[in-house]
Tab-separated table of N, CA and C in Angstrom:
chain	number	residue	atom	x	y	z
A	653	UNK	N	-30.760	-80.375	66.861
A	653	UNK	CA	-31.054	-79.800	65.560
A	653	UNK	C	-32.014	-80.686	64.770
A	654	UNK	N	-31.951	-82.126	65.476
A	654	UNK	CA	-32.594	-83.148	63.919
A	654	UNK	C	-34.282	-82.656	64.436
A	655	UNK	N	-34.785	-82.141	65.943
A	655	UNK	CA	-36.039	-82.840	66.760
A	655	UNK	C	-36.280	-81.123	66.347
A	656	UNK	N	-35.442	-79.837	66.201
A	656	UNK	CA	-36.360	-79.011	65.805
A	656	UNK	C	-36.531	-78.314	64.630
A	657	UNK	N	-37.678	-77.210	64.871
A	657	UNK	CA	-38.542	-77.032	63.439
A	657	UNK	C	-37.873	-76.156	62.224
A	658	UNK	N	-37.989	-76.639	60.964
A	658	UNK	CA	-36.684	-76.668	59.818
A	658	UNK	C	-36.924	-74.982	60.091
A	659	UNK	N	-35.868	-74.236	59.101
A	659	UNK	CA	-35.597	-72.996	59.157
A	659	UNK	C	-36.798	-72.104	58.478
A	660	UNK	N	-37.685	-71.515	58.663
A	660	UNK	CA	-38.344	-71.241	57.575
A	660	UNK	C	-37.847	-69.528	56.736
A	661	UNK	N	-36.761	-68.928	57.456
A	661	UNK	CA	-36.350	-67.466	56.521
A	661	UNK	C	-35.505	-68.368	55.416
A	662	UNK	N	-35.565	-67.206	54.703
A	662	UNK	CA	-34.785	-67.262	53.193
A	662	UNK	C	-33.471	-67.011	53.435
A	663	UNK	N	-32.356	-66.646	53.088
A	663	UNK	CA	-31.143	-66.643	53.041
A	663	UNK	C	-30.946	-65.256	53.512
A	664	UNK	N	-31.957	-64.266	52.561
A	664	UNK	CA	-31.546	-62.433	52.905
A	664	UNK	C	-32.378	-62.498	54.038
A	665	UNK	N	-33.565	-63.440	54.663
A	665	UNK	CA	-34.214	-62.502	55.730
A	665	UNK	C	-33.584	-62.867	56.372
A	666	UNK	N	-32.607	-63.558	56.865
A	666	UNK	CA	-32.061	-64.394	57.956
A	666	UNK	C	-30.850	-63.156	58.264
A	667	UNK	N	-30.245	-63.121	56.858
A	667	UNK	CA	-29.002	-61.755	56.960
A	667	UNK	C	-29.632	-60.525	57.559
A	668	UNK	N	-30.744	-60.083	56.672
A	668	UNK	CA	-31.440	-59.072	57.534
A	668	UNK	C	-31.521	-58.883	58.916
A	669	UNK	N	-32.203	-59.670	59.589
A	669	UNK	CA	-32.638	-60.044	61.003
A	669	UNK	C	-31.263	-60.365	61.458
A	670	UNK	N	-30.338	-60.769	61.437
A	670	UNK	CA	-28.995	-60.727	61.662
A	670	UNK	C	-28.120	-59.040	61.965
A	671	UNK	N	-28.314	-58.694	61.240
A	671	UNK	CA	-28.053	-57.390	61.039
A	671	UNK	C	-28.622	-56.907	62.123
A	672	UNK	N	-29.733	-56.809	62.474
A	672	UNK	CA	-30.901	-55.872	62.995
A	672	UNK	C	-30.503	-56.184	64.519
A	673	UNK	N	-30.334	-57.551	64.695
A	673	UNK	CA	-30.240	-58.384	66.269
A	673	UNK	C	-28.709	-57.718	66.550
A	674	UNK	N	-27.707	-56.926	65.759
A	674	UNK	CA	-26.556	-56.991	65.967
A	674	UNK	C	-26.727	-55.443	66.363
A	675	UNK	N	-27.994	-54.454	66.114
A	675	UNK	CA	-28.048	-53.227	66.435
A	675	UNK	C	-27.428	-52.138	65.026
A	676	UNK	N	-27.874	-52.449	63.986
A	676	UNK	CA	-27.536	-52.037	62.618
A	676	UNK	C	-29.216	-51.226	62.194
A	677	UNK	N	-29.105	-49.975	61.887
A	677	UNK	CA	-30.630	-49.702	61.670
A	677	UNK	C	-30.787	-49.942	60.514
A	678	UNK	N	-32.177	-49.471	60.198
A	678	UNK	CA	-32.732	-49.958	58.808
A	678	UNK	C	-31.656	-49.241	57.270
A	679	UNK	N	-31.374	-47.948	57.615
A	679	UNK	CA	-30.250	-47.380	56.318
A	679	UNK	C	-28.828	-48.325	56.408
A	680	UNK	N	-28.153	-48.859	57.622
A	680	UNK	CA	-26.971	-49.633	57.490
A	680	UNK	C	-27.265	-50.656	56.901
A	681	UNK	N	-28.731	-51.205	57.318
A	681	UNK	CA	-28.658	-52.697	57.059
A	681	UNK	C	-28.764	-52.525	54.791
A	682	UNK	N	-29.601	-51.028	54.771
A	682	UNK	CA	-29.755	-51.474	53.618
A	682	UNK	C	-28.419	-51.138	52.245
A	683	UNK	N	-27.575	-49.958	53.131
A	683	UNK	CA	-26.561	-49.726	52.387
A	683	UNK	C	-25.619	-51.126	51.977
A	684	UNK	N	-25.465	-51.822	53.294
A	684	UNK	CA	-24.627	-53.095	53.390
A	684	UNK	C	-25.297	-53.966	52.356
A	685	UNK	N	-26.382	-54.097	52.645
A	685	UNK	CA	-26.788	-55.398	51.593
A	685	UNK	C	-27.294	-54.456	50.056
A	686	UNK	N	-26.981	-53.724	49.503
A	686	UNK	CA	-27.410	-52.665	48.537
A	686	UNK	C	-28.968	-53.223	48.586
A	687	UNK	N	-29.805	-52.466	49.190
A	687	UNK	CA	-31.141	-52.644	49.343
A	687	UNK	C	-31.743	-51.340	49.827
A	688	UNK	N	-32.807	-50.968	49.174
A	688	UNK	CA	-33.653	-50.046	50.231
A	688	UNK	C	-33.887	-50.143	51.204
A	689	UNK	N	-34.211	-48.608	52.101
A	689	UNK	CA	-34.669	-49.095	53.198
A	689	UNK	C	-36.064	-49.646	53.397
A	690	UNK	N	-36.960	-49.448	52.359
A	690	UNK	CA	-38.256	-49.853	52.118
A	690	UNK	C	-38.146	-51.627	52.095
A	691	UNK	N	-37.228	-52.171	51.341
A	691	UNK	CA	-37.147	-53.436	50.709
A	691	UNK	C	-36.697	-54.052	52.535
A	692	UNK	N	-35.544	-54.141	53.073
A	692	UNK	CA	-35.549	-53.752	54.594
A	692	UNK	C	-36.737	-53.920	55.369
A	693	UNK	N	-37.093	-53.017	55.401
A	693	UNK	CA	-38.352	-53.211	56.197
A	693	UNK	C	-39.519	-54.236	55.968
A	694	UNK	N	-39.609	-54.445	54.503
A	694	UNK	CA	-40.543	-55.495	53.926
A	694	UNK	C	-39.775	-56.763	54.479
A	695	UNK	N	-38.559	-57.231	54.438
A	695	UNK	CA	-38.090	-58.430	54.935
A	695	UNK	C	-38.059	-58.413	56.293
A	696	UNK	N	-37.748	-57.735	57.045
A	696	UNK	CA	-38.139	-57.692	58.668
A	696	UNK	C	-39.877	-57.958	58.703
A	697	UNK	N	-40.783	-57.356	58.559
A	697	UNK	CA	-42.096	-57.484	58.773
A	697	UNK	C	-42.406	-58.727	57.963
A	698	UNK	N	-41.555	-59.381	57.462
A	698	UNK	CA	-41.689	-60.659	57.041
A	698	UNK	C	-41.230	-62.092	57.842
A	699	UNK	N	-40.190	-61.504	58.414
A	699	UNK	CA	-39.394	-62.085	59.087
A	699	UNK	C	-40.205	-62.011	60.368
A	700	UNK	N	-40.987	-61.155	61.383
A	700	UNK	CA	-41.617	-61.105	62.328
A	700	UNK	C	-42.908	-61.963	61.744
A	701	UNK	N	-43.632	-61.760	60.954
A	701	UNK	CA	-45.018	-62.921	60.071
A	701	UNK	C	-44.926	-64.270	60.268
A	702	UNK	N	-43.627	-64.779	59.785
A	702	UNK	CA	-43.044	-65.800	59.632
A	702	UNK	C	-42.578	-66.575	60.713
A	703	UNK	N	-42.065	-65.760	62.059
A	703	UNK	CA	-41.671	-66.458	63.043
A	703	UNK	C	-42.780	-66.235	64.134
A	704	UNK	N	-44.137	-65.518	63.958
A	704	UNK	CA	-45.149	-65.219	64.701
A	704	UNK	C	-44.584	-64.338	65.671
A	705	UNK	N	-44.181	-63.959	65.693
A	705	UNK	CA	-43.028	-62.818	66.558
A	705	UNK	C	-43.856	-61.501	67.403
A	706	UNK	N	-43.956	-61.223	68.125
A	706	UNK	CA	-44.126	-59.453	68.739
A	706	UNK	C	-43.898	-58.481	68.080
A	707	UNK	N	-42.319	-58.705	67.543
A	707	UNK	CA	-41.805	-57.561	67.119
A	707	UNK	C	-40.579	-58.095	66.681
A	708	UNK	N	-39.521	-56.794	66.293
A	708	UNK	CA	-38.055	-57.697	65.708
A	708	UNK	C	-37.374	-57.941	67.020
A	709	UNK	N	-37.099	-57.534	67.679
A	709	UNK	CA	-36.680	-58.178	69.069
A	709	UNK	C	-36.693	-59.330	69.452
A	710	UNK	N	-38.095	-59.568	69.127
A	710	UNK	CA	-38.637	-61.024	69.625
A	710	UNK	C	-38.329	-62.153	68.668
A	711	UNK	N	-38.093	-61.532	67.147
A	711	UNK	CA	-38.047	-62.409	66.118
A	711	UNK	C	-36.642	-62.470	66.326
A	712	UNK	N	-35.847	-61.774	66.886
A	712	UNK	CA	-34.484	-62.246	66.904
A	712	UNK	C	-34.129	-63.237	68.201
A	713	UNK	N	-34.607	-62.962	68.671
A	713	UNK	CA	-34.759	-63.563	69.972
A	713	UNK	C	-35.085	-65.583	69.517
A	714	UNK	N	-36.391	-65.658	68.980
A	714	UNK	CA	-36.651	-66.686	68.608
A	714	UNK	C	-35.747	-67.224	67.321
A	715	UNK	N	-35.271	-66.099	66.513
A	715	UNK	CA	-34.232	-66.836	65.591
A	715	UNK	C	-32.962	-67.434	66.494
A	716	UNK	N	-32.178	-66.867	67.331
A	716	UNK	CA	-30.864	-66.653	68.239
A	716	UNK	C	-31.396	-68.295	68.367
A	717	UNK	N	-32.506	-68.576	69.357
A	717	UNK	CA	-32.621	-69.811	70.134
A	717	UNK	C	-32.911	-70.685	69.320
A	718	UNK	N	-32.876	-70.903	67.655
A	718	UNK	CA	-33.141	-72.136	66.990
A	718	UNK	C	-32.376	-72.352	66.205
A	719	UNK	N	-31.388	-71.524	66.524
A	719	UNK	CA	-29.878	-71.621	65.678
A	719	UNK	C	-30.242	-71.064	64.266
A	720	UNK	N	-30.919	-70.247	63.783
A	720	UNK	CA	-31.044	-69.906	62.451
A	720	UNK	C	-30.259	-68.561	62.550
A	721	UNK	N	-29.879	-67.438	63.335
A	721	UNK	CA	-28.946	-66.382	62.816
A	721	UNK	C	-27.693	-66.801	63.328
């Protein structure tokens, strides 16, 4: 944990992308966290930006392996 690179999501994109990696679509994830599904989607396509990602798959994928979800 000390040798890799600090966390860079926020607290909700991390929940978000959490959600998403667990197979929750965009209306669950946003009912659960009282959020749009618009607002949702803006933090995922943020969350893929941020981790240079493919896609959310991949951004979960790379979150899973650095211990951030």
């Amino acid at each position: 944990a000390i040798t890799g690179r600090p966390n860079p999501l926020s607290p909700r994109e991390a929940e978000v992308l959490r959600r998403a990696g667990e197979g929750a679509d965009l209306a669950e994830i946003a009912a659960e966290l009282f959020l749009s599904k618009g607002t949702v989607r803006n933090y995922l396509g943020a969350v893929v930006t941020k981790l240079d990602a493919r896609n959310r798959l991949d951004a979960v994928r790379i979150a899973a392996e650095n211990g951030w979800i």
